[in-house]
Amino acid sequence: MKTRVTLHRDFVISEIDDRLYGAFLEHMGRAIYGGIFEPGHPQADEQGFRRDVLALVRELAPPVVRYPGGNFVSSYNWEDGIGPWEVRPVRLDLAWHSRESNQVGIHEFADWCEQAGTEMMLAVNLGSRDLDAARNFIEYVNHPGGSAWSDERIRNGRRDPWNVRLWCLGNEMDGPWQIGRKSADEYGHLAHETGKALRAFDRNIELVACGSSNPDMASYPQWEATVLDHCYETVDYISLHMYFTNHEDRLGDYLALAEKLDRYIVSIGGVIDYMRAKKRTRHQVHICFDEWNVWYHSVEQDRRILQGSDWPFAPPILEDVYNVEDALLIGCVLNTFIRRSDRVRIACIAQLVNVIAPIMTETGGSVWRQTLFYPLLFASRHGRGRALDVRVDGPVYQTRELEEVPCLDVAAVHDEAGERVTLFIVNRDPQQALELDVALEGFDHATLREHQCLIHPHMKAVNTACTPDHVKPQPGEGLRVEEGRLRGQVAPLSYHMVGVR
Ligand code: AHR
């Protein structure tokens, strides 16, 4: 079936913020302990960080990593993670019913980020604590010295401040599951007051207020309107979260969830515009999509693990094993973020290692890439530059929740410095190959430089410790570029990264 696509060099949606390809690491499950940090592992460095994990993180190259939570942050005392390891307290983490040893704290995480080549994005606890703990934390992290908390940091071995730029004001404060949940009015007020205090400390930081935990929350989108009414001019971003599920095993509906994501972003964009007009301000708030991923494979198993009355240390929870379907959806989600990069400046895949993650480890053993590692890798490597407006005219299919959805999902990014246009293409059609005809306007002399394809005969195929490369990209076939047009067939249920120069 024919699909006509048009893009133009000068029809630009937005300059993409590199932080669109960020990630998230929470103190939960085996993300930190047994994930990035495992002293005694054959691959551990002198600080206990796994070199093999770091190598895969560097490959993905997330420009920013959000930390330390998630739900965890809402009952976390950041002071527990500083000072000599021997005297750090063991705490009971109420969010995940686990034991927290505090062997990793801000110093260790900062060192890890330095090694990973990424920036820290820190969350403050606005669940069980308030602005006082937050202002002490930023003083500890960002003040050069000569004050109580900054001198404490220096005594703990770090002379220079870390100068962390991006701060999250709590996490999912709309969720009944959140420790210290607030109403929208309570939270909006607290976010404004805390933001004000942090800004008084440093005018140049960027602040993120909590939006909805997902678009099915009863309080959505009134939550955003109320919160922003309190703090629109104090914050730079409103955060959104969304996790995708396929419990009913309906592939067409599942792959269409990227459209639901799109409507979520558009609606919150509308709330932002409304509030900007109401406040009569030039200040522009953007969206920080600081948690997103597929999360459903592990739900049953986690129920069993967390049922016990004990408080396990680093239990193997949220260890979703991802298949080919999940990788295709992730491709569509990333395309949505690229197409909405005028609204969404920052996004963090949740999470990075072991917990609903592209990178998996065995404690004491190997590390491998899950299926969804690959669309992330390609987007992070080739999705930096300007998002181009792509028009698609082709077949659609019916879904249960969203009615008609296009079979072909496309995003395009122009990297002017590298003189390259990259197209990210997903064919959601389960049966039909699509006959592609892309007009590359303004790129008349372009030639095909790279074509990688993710396709597999079994949609439920996964990678494991024993078969780490069962699903992996391969050089694509069947596409050609001539006279400013990209033409050829894209197979059913396949993902493509096509580089043209
Ligand atoms: O990423 C797992 C959890 O999902 C986070 O802790 C929380 O913010 C969200 O509900």
Short mmCIF file of C-alpha atoms and ligand atoms in Angstrom, two decimals:
data_model
loop_
_atom_site.label_atom_id
_atom_site.label_comp_id
_atom_site.label_asym_id
_atom_site.label_seq_id
_atom_site.Cartn_x
_atom_site.Cartn_y
_atom_site.Cartn_z
CA MET A 1 0.00 0.00 0.00
CA LYS A 2 1.32 3.43 -0.96
CA THR A 3 2.28 5.96 1.71
CA ARG A 4 3.33 9.44 0.63
CA VAL A 5 5.45 11.42 3.05
CA THR A 6 6.66 15.02 2.67
CA LEU A 7 9.21 16.95 4.66
CA HIS A 8 11.02 20.20 3.95
CA ARG A 9 14.38 21.43 5.19
CA ASP A 10 12.82 24.78 6.26
CA PHE A 11 9.65 23.42 7.88
CA VAL A 12 11.01 23.06 11.37
CA ILE A 13 8.94 22.13 14.43
CA SER A 14 11.62 22.96 16.95
CA GLU A 15 15.23 22.73 17.94
CA ILE A 16 15.34 19.53 20.00
CA ASP A 17 16.70 19.80 23.52
CA ASP A 18 19.23 16.96 23.86
CA ARG A 19 17.67 16.18 27.21
CA LEU A 20 14.76 14.60 25.34
CA TYR A 21 16.88 11.45 25.57
CA GLY A 22 17.32 11.46 29.34
CA ALA A 23 16.88 8.56 31.76
CA PHE A 24 15.87 7.86 35.33
CA LEU A 25 17.46 5.87 38.16
CA GLU A 26 15.59 5.28 41.40
CA HIS A 27 16.58 3.64 44.66
CA MET A 28 14.34 0.65 44.13
CA GLY A 29 14.65 -2.98 43.15
CA ARG A 30 18.01 -3.73 41.57
CA ALA A 31 18.42 -0.39 39.80
CA ILE A 32 21.16 0.94 42.07
CA TYR A 33 22.23 -2.08 44.15
CA GLY A 34 22.96 -4.95 41.75
CA GLY A 35 22.49 -2.58 38.83
CA ILE A 36 24.94 0.30 38.53
CA PHE A 37 26.62 -0.52 41.88
CA GLU A 38 27.82 -3.95 42.86
CA PRO A 39 31.05 -4.03 44.88
CA GLY A 40 32.70 -7.41 44.58
CA HIS A 41 31.45 -8.00 41.04
CA PRO A 42 34.33 -8.94 38.69
CA GLN A 43 33.52 -5.84 36.61
CA ALA A 44 33.30 -3.46 39.59
CA ASP A 45 35.72 -0.53 39.77
CA GLU A 46 37.34 0.64 43.02
CA GLN A 47 34.13 2.48 43.99
CA GLY A 48 31.90 -0.50 43.29
CA PHE A 49 30.41 0.68 39.98
CA ARG A 50 30.00 -1.96 37.32
CA ARG A 51 32.15 -1.10 34.31
CA ASP A 52 30.11 -3.34 32.01
CA VAL A 53 26.92 -1.45 32.91
CA LEU A 54 28.64 1.90 32.49
CA ALA A 55 29.75 0.88 29.00
CA LEU A 56 26.14 0.30 27.91
CA VAL A 57 24.96 3.51 29.58
CA ARG A 58 27.67 5.41 27.67
CA GLU A 59 26.47 3.74 24.49
CA LEU A 60 22.94 5.08 25.10
CA ALA A 61 24.41 8.45 26.08
CA PRO A 62 21.55 9.91 28.15
CA PRO A 63 22.41 13.61 28.59
CA VAL A 64 20.67 13.74 31.97
CA VAL A 65 19.67 11.18 34.64
CA ARG A 66 16.91 11.88 37.16
CA TYR A 67 17.58 10.68 40.74
CA PRO A 68 16.85 9.42 43.48
CA GLY A 69 13.12 8.81 42.81
CA GLY A 70 10.30 8.27 41.96
CA ASN A 71 8.09 7.22 44.80
CA PHE A 72 11.24 6.56 46.82
CA VAL A 73 12.03 10.26 47.11
CA SER A 74 8.82 11.00 48.99
CA SER A 75 10.13 9.41 52.19
CA TYR A 76 13.87 9.83 51.58
CA ASN A 77 16.25 11.79 53.79
CA TRP A 78 19.10 12.90 51.55
CA GLU A 79 21.35 13.32 54.61
CA ASP A 80 21.27 9.52 55.12
CA GLY A 81 23.41 9.14 52.00
CA ILE A 82 26.36 11.33 53.05
CA GLY A 83 29.36 10.77 55.35
CA PRO A 84 31.27 7.57 56.16
CA TRP A 85 29.55 4.40 54.87
CA GLU A 86 29.95 2.59 58.18
CA VAL A 87 27.65 5.01 59.96
CA ARG A 88 25.03 5.54 57.28
CA PRO A 89 21.66 4.39 58.58
CA VAL A 90 19.71 1.47 57.16
CA ARG A 91 16.15 2.69 56.55
CA LEU A 92 12.86 1.10 55.64
CA ASP A 93 11.73 2.46 52.30
CA LEU A 94 7.96 2.87 52.52
CA ALA A 95 7.43 3.23 48.78
CA TRP A 96 8.77 -0.19 47.80
CA HIS A 97 8.69 -2.01 51.16
CA SER A 98 12.43 -2.57 50.97
CA ARG A 99 15.56 -2.03 53.06
CA GLU A 100 17.74 0.89 51.99
CA SER A 101 21.40 0.62 52.98
CA ASN A 102 22.31 4.16 51.85
CA GLN A 103 25.64 2.90 50.54
CA VAL A 104 24.92 5.02 47.49
CA GLY A 105 24.09 8.66 48.13
CA ILE A 106 24.65 11.95 46.36
CA HIS A 107 28.47 11.70 46.27
CA GLU A 108 28.45 8.22 44.76
CA PHE A 109 25.73 9.09 42.28
CA ALA A 110 27.56 12.24 41.20
CA ASP A 111 30.76 10.22 40.66
CA TRP A 112 28.83 7.67 38.63
CA CYS A 113 27.29 10.43 36.47
CA GLU A 114 30.72 11.86 35.83
CA GLN A 115 31.89 8.46 34.62
CA ALA A 116 28.75 7.97 32.55
CA GLY A 117 29.18 11.41 30.96
CA THR A 118 25.74 12.59 32.04
CA GLU A 119 24.23 15.40 34.13
CA MET A 120 22.33 14.97 37.37
CA MET A 121 18.66 15.94 37.62
CA LEU A 122 17.74 15.85 41.30
CA ALA A 123 14.36 15.46 42.98
CA VAL A 124 13.57 16.87 46.43
CA ASN A 125 11.23 15.20 48.89
CA LEU A 126 7.94 17.10 49.13
CA GLY A 127 6.05 14.09 50.51
CA SER A 128 7.29 13.45 54.04
CA ARG A 129 9.39 16.67 54.12
CA ASP A 130 9.18 20.28 53.00
CA LEU A 131 11.13 23.27 51.73
CA ASP A 132 13.56 23.29 54.63
CA ALA A 133 15.09 19.93 53.66
CA ALA A 134 15.08 21.03 50.01
CA ARG A 135 16.96 24.27 50.65
CA ASN A 136 19.56 22.45 52.75
CA PHE A 137 20.00 19.90 49.98
CA ILE A 138 20.63 22.52 47.29
CA GLU A 139 23.06 24.34 49.57
CA TYR A 140 24.94 21.05 50.08
CA VAL A 141 24.99 20.29 46.35
CA ASN A 142 25.50 23.70 44.74
CA HIS A 143 27.12 26.14 47.18
CA PRO A 144 30.90 26.61 46.83
CA GLY A 145 31.67 26.74 50.58
CA GLY A 146 31.62 28.86 53.73
CA SER A 147 28.18 27.72 54.92
CA ALA A 148 27.18 24.85 57.18
CA TRP A 149 25.96 22.43 54.49
CA SER A 150 28.53 23.30 51.82
CA ASP A 151 31.34 22.88 54.35
CA GLU A 152 29.86 19.53 55.32
CA ARG A 153 30.12 18.49 51.64
CA ILE A 154 33.77 19.57 51.59
CA ARG A 155 34.45 17.60 54.78
CA ASN A 156 32.86 14.62 53.05
CA GLY A 157 35.45 14.78 50.30
CA ARG A 158 33.99 16.97 47.57
CA ARG A 159 35.53 20.43 47.28
CA ASP A 160 33.73 21.81 44.21
CA PRO A 161 29.98 22.17 44.13
CA TRP A 162 28.21 20.04 41.54
CA ASN A 163 26.14 22.95 40.22
CA VAL A 164 23.12 20.84 39.44
CA ARG A 165 20.84 22.82 37.18
CA LEU A 166 17.62 20.80 37.06
CA TRP A 167 15.48 20.21 40.18
CA CYS A 168 12.19 18.30 40.51
CA LEU A 169 9.78 19.55 43.15
CA GLY A 170 8.63 16.18 44.48
CA ASN A 171 7.23 13.22 42.57
CA GLU A 172 3.70 12.21 41.45
CA MET A 173 2.08 14.27 44.18
CA ASP A 174 -1.37 13.55 42.69
CA GLY A 175 -1.08 9.80 43.37
CA PRO A 176 -2.95 8.19 46.30
CA TRP A 177 0.02 5.79 46.54
CA GLN A 178 2.45 8.64 47.15
CA ILE A 179 3.80 9.06 50.69
CA GLY A 180 2.59 12.52 51.70
CA ARG A 181 0.20 12.97 48.77
CA LYS A 182 -1.27 16.46 48.50
CA SER A 183 -4.33 18.02 46.95
CA ALA A 184 -3.61 20.13 43.86
CA ASP A 185 -3.98 23.32 45.91
CA GLU A 186 -1.74 22.10 48.71
CA TYR A 187 0.89 20.88 46.29
CA GLY A 188 0.72 23.95 44.02
CA HIS A 189 1.28 26.19 47.05
CA LEU A 190 4.15 24.05 48.34
CA ALA A 191 5.76 23.87 44.89
CA HIS A 192 5.57 27.64 44.59
CA GLU A 193 7.03 28.26 48.06
CA THR A 194 9.77 25.65 47.66
CA GLY A 195 10.57 26.86 44.17
CA LYS A 196 10.77 30.42 45.49
CA ALA A 197 13.25 29.35 48.17
CA LEU A 198 15.41 27.39 45.70
CA ARG A 199 15.38 30.33 43.29
CA ALA A 200 16.39 32.68 46.09
CA PHE A 201 19.39 30.41 46.43
CA ASP A 202 20.15 30.38 42.68
CA ARG A 203 18.20 32.26 40.02
CA ASN A 204 19.60 30.11 37.21
CA ILE A 205 18.32 26.70 38.18
CA GLU A 206 15.45 25.06 36.31
CA LEU A 207 12.47 23.80 38.30
CA VAL A 208 10.00 21.04 37.50
CA ALA A 209 6.55 20.90 39.13
CA CYS A 210 4.62 17.62 39.27
CA GLY A 211 1.86 17.18 36.74
CA SER A 212 -0.30 14.09 36.40
CA SER A 213 0.90 10.55 37.01
CA ASN A 214 -0.99 9.46 33.90
CA PRO A 215 -3.83 10.73 31.70
CA ASP A 216 -6.31 8.33 33.35
CA MET A 217 -6.06 10.03 36.76
CA ALA A 218 -9.45 11.43 37.80
CA SER A 219 -7.78 14.73 38.64
CA TYR A 220 -6.24 15.13 35.16
CA PRO A 221 -6.07 17.81 33.65
CA GLN A 222 -7.54 20.00 36.39
CA TRP A 223 -4.50 19.04 38.47
CA GLU A 224 -2.14 20.83 36.06
CA ALA A 225 -4.40 23.90 35.87
CA THR A 226 -4.60 24.25 39.66
CA VAL A 227 -0.91 23.56 40.25
CA LEU A 228 0.19 25.98 37.55
CA ASP A 229 -2.18 28.63 38.84
CA HIS A 230 -0.06 28.58 42.01
CA CYS A 231 3.38 28.26 40.52
CA TYR A 232 3.36 29.11 36.78
CA GLU A 233 5.96 31.83 37.08
CA THR A 234 8.09 29.98 39.61
CA VAL A 235 8.69 26.84 37.55
CA ASP A 236 10.07 26.05 34.10
CA TYR A 237 8.46 22.69 33.49
CA ILE A 238 5.41 20.68 34.39
CA SER A 239 6.26 16.99 34.56
CA LEU A 240 4.13 14.25 33.01
CA HIS A 241 4.39 10.48 33.44
CA MET A 242 2.96 7.65 31.39
CA TYR A 243 3.46 3.89 31.39
CA PHE A 244 2.18 1.70 28.57
CA THR A 245 0.54 -1.71 29.02
CA ASN A 246 -0.69 -4.52 26.80
CA HIS A 247 -2.49 -6.73 29.34
CA GLU A 248 -5.10 -7.75 26.79
CA ASP A 249 -2.51 -8.62 24.18
CA ARG A 250 -4.06 -6.46 21.43
CA LEU A 251 -1.13 -5.36 19.33
CA GLY A 252 -2.91 -2.75 17.19
CA ASP A 253 -4.34 -0.98 20.25
CA TYR A 254 -1.03 -1.24 22.02
CA LEU A 255 0.99 0.36 19.22
CA ALA A 256 -1.63 3.12 19.01
CA LEU A 257 -0.87 4.21 22.59
CA ALA A 258 1.67 6.65 21.18
CA GLU A 259 -1.34 8.56 19.81
CA LYS A 260 -2.83 8.68 23.30
CA LEU A 261 0.48 10.09 24.48
CA ASP A 262 0.28 12.69 21.72
CA ARG A 263 -3.18 13.83 22.87
CA TYR A 264 -1.96 13.98 26.47
CA ILE A 265 0.88 16.32 25.44
CA VAL A 266 -1.42 18.46 23.30
CA SER A 267 -3.97 18.80 26.14
CA ILE A 268 -1.36 19.84 28.69
CA GLY A 269 0.08 22.21 26.10
CA GLY A 270 -3.37 23.80 26.07
CA VAL A 271 -3.44 24.10 29.85
CA ILE A 272 -0.02 25.77 29.76
CA ASP A 273 -1.20 28.27 27.13
CA TYR A 274 -4.33 29.03 29.10
CA MET A 275 -2.34 29.70 32.23
CA ARG A 276 0.22 31.81 30.37
CA ALA A 277 -2.61 33.99 29.07
CA LYS A 278 -4.27 34.14 32.46
CA LYS A 279 -1.04 35.26 34.15
CA ARG A 280 -0.34 37.77 31.35
CA THR A 281 3.25 36.65 31.32
CA ARG A 282 5.89 36.00 28.67
CA HIS A 283 7.31 33.19 30.75
CA GLN A 284 6.99 29.88 28.88
CA VAL A 285 6.53 26.64 30.80
CA HIS A 286 7.43 23.43 28.93
CA ILE A 287 6.77 19.76 29.55
CA CYS A 288 9.30 17.53 31.25
CA PHE A 289 8.19 13.95 30.56
CA ASP A 290 10.35 12.57 33.33
CA GLU A 291 8.94 9.03 33.50
CA TRP A 292 7.79 6.97 30.55
CA ASN A 293 8.12 3.39 29.42
CA VAL A 294 6.37 0.07 28.99
CA TRP A 295 5.49 -1.41 32.39
CA TYR A 296 3.24 -4.44 32.75
CA HIS A 297 5.13 -7.69 32.18
CA SER A 298 6.36 -7.92 35.77
CA VAL A 299 3.22 -6.85 37.63
CA GLU A 300 2.09 -10.35 38.71
CA GLN A 301 5.57 -11.39 39.76
CA ASP A 302 6.02 -8.20 41.79
CA ARG A 303 2.77 -8.80 43.64
CA ARG A 304 4.22 -12.09 44.88
CA ILE A 305 7.61 -10.56 45.79
CA LEU A 306 6.11 -7.62 47.67
CA GLN A 307 3.43 -9.69 49.41
CA GLY A 308 5.80 -10.87 52.16
CA SER A 309 6.02 -9.21 55.55
CA ASP A 310 9.80 -8.84 55.29
CA TRP A 311 11.73 -5.80 54.04
CA PRO A 312 14.02 -7.26 51.38
CA PHE A 313 17.18 -5.53 50.21
CA ALA A 314 17.19 -4.78 46.46
CA PRO A 315 14.40 -7.23 45.55
CA PRO A 316 14.10 -8.06 41.82
CA ILE A 317 10.97 -5.96 41.22
CA LEU A 318 9.68 -4.31 38.03
CA GLU A 319 12.02 -6.47 35.96
CA ASP A 320 9.99 -6.39 32.77
CA VAL A 321 11.46 -8.49 29.98
CA TYR A 322 10.75 -6.64 26.75
CA ASN A 323 9.77 -8.13 23.43
CA VAL A 324 9.71 -6.90 19.83
CA GLU A 325 6.24 -5.33 20.23
CA ASP A 326 7.56 -3.20 23.06
CA ALA A 327 10.49 -2.01 20.95
CA LEU A 328 8.09 -0.94 18.17
CA LEU A 329 5.95 1.01 20.62
CA ILE A 330 9.04 2.69 22.08
CA GLY A 331 9.98 3.72 18.54
CA CYS A 332 6.54 5.37 18.15
CA VAL A 333 6.78 7.05 21.56
CA LEU A 334 10.17 8.55 20.71
CA ASN A 335 8.75 9.75 17.41
CA THR A 336 5.93 11.45 19.32
CA PHE A 337 8.43 13.23 21.56
CA ILE A 338 10.38 14.40 18.52
CA ARG A 339 7.23 15.68 16.81
CA ARG A 340 6.21 17.46 20.02
CA SER A 341 9.67 18.74 20.87
CA ASP A 342 8.33 22.30 20.86
CA ARG A 343 6.40 21.33 24.02
CA VAL A 344 8.43 18.48 25.49
CA ARG A 345 11.96 19.63 26.25
CA ILE A 346 13.05 16.88 28.60
CA ALA A 347 12.06 13.22 28.76
CA CYS A 348 13.44 10.39 30.89
CA ILE A 349 13.02 6.74 30.07
CA ALA A 350 12.02 5.03 33.32
CA GLN A 351 14.22 3.50 34.19
CA LEU A 352 17.79 2.82 33.08
CA VAL A 353 19.01 -0.43 34.64
CA ASN A 354 17.04 -3.55 35.73
CA VAL A 355 13.87 -1.76 36.85
CA ILE A 356 11.68 -1.46 33.69
CA ALA A 357 14.90 -0.83 31.86
CA PRO A 358 16.72 -1.10 28.54
CA ILE A 359 19.79 -2.51 30.36
CA MET A 360 19.58 -5.71 32.42
CA THR A 361 22.09 -7.37 34.68
CA GLU A 362 22.47 -10.61 36.57
CA THR A 363 23.69 -9.97 40.08
CA GLY A 364 27.24 -11.34 39.97
CA GLY A 365 26.83 -12.08 36.26
CA SER A 366 26.42 -10.56 32.84
CA VAL A 367 24.77 -7.47 31.36
CA TRP A 368 22.69 -7.26 28.19
CA ARG A 369 20.56 -4.97 26.05
CA GLN A 370 16.79 -5.45 26.03
CA THR A 371 14.89 -5.08 22.75
CA LEU A 372 13.89 -1.50 23.46
CA PHE A 373 17.51 -0.49 23.94
CA TYR A 374 17.79 -0.11 20.16
CA PRO A 375 15.15 2.51 19.30
CA LEU A 376 16.47 4.47 22.28
CA LEU A 377 20.01 4.16 21.04
CA PHE A 378 19.15 5.34 17.53
CA ALA A 379 17.07 8.27 18.77
CA SER A 380 19.71 9.34 21.27
CA ARG A 381 22.50 9.08 18.69
CA HIS A 382 20.72 10.50 15.64
CA GLY A 383 17.71 12.37 17.01
CA ARG A 384 19.59 15.53 17.97
CA GLY A 385 19.13 18.66 15.90
CA ARG A 386 15.91 20.12 14.48
CA ALA A 387 12.64 18.24 14.36
CA LEU A 388 11.14 18.57 10.88
CA ASP A 389 7.44 18.73 10.18
CA VAL A 390 6.57 15.45 8.45
CA ARG A 391 3.28 15.06 6.58
CA VAL A 392 2.02 11.52 6.04
CA ASP A 393 -0.70 10.46 3.65
CA GLY A 394 -1.30 6.72 3.87
CA PRO A 395 -3.47 3.92 5.25
CA VAL A 396 -4.99 4.03 8.72
CA TYR A 397 -6.37 1.34 11.02
CA GLN A 398 -9.16 1.23 13.59
CA THR A 399 -8.45 0.98 17.30
CA ARG A 400 -10.74 0.54 20.28
CA GLU A 401 -9.93 3.68 22.22
CA LEU A 402 -8.59 6.11 19.64
CA GLU A 403 -10.50 5.34 16.45
CA GLU A 404 -8.31 5.79 13.36
CA VAL A 405 -4.53 5.65 13.67
CA PRO A 406 -2.01 5.88 10.79
CA CYS A 407 -0.22 2.63 9.98
CA LEU A 408 3.04 4.46 9.35
CA ASP A 409 4.63 6.44 12.16
CA VAL A 410 7.44 8.78 11.08
CA ALA A 411 9.62 11.47 12.64
CA ALA A 412 12.54 13.28 11.04
CA VAL A 413 15.48 15.15 12.53
CA HIS A 414 17.87 17.44 10.68
CA ASP A 415 21.35 17.65 12.11
CA GLU A 416 22.62 20.70 10.25
CA ALA A 417 26.19 20.48 11.52
CA GLY A 418 26.45 16.82 10.54
CA GLU A 419 24.54 17.55 7.31
CA ARG A 420 22.30 14.59 7.95
CA VAL A 421 18.58 13.95 8.02
CA THR A 422 17.47 10.93 9.99
CA LEU A 423 14.05 9.38 9.58
CA PHE A 424 12.65 7.12 12.27
CA ILE A 425 9.96 4.92 10.77
CA VAL A 426 7.62 2.32 12.29
CA ASN A 427 5.20 0.28 10.23
CA ARG A 428 2.41 -0.65 12.63
CA ASP A 429 0.54 -2.67 10.04
CA PRO A 430 0.52 -6.36 11.08
CA GLN A 431 0.17 -7.72 7.53
CA GLN A 432 0.99 -5.24 4.82
CA ALA A 433 4.33 -3.94 3.69
CA LEU A 434 4.02 -0.22 2.96
CA GLU A 435 5.27 1.26 -0.27
CA LEU A 436 7.08 4.38 0.86
CA ASP A 437 7.56 7.54 -1.17
CA VAL A 438 9.20 10.33 0.82
CA ALA A 439 9.78 13.74 -0.75
CA LEU A 440 12.96 15.10 0.88
CA GLU A 441 12.43 18.73 -0.09
CA GLY A 442 15.49 20.91 0.28
CA PHE A 443 17.74 17.84 0.30
CA ASP A 444 17.87 17.41 -3.47
CA HIS A 445 21.29 15.79 -3.68
CA ALA A 446 20.89 13.50 -0.69
CA THR A 447 22.06 9.92 -0.76
CA LEU A 448 21.29 7.02 1.56
CA ARG A 449 24.01 6.72 4.21
CA GLU A 450 22.64 4.35 6.80
CA HIS A 451 19.65 2.08 7.21
CA GLN A 452 19.17 0.01 10.36
CA CYS A 453 16.12 -2.15 10.81
CA LEU A 454 14.61 -3.94 13.81
CA ILE A 455 12.40 -6.80 12.69
CA HIS A 456 11.83 -10.36 13.94
CA PRO A 457 9.59 -13.24 12.89
CA HIS A 458 8.34 -13.61 16.49
CA MET A 459 6.78 -10.54 18.06
CA LYS A 460 7.18 -12.01 21.56
CA ALA A 461 10.90 -12.65 21.08
CA VAL A 462 13.11 -11.27 23.89
CA ASN A 463 16.76 -10.99 24.87
CA THR A 464 17.97 -12.77 28.00
CA ALA A 465 21.26 -13.42 29.78
CA CYS A 466 21.59 -16.65 27.76
CA THR A 467 20.47 -15.15 24.44
CA PRO A 468 21.53 -11.50 24.69
CA ASP A 469 21.52 -10.90 20.93
CA HIS A 470 18.39 -12.78 19.94
CA VAL A 471 16.71 -9.50 18.92
CA LYS A 472 19.00 -6.87 17.50
CA PRO A 473 19.05 -4.44 14.58
CA GLN A 474 20.43 -5.38 11.24
CA PRO A 475 21.36 -3.38 8.16
CA GLY A 476 18.10 -2.58 6.37
CA GLU A 477 17.26 -3.49 2.80
CA GLY A 478 14.85 -2.31 0.15
CA LEU A 479 15.11 1.49 0.53
CA ARG A 480 16.86 3.80 -1.92
CA VAL A 481 17.28 7.56 -2.32
CA GLU A 482 17.26 9.12 -5.77
CA GLU A 483 16.43 12.62 -7.00
CA GLY A 484 15.46 13.85 -3.57
CA ARG A 485 13.07 10.98 -2.81
CA LEU A 486 13.35 8.06 -0.44
CA ARG A 487 11.51 5.10 -1.87
CA GLY A 488 11.00 1.43 -1.16
CA GLN A 489 9.13 -1.03 1.01
CA VAL A 490 8.90 -1.20 4.76
CA ALA A 491 7.91 -4.62 6.03
CA PRO A 492 4.94 -5.16 8.39
CA LEU A 493 5.71 -4.59 12.08
CA SER A 494 9.19 -3.20 11.58
CA TYR A 495 11.29 -0.29 12.89
CA HIS A 496 13.75 1.65 10.71
CA MET A 497 16.38 4.29 11.26
CA VAL A 498 17.32 5.83 7.92
CA GLY A 499 20.19 8.33 7.63
CA VAL A 500 20.37 10.50 4.53
CA ARG A 501 23.04 13.02 3.59
O1 AHR B 1 9.31 4.09 37.88
C1 AHR B 1 8.59 3.38 38.83
C2 AHR B 1 7.62 4.24 39.61
O2 AHR B 1 6.59 4.66 38.76
C3 AHR B 1 8.15 5.53 40.19
O3 AHR B 1 8.73 5.33 41.42
C4 AHR B 1 6.92 6.36 40.31
O4 AHR B 1 7.19 7.74 40.20
C5 AHR B 1 5.99 5.84 39.24
O5 AHR B 1 4.73 5.55 39.74
#
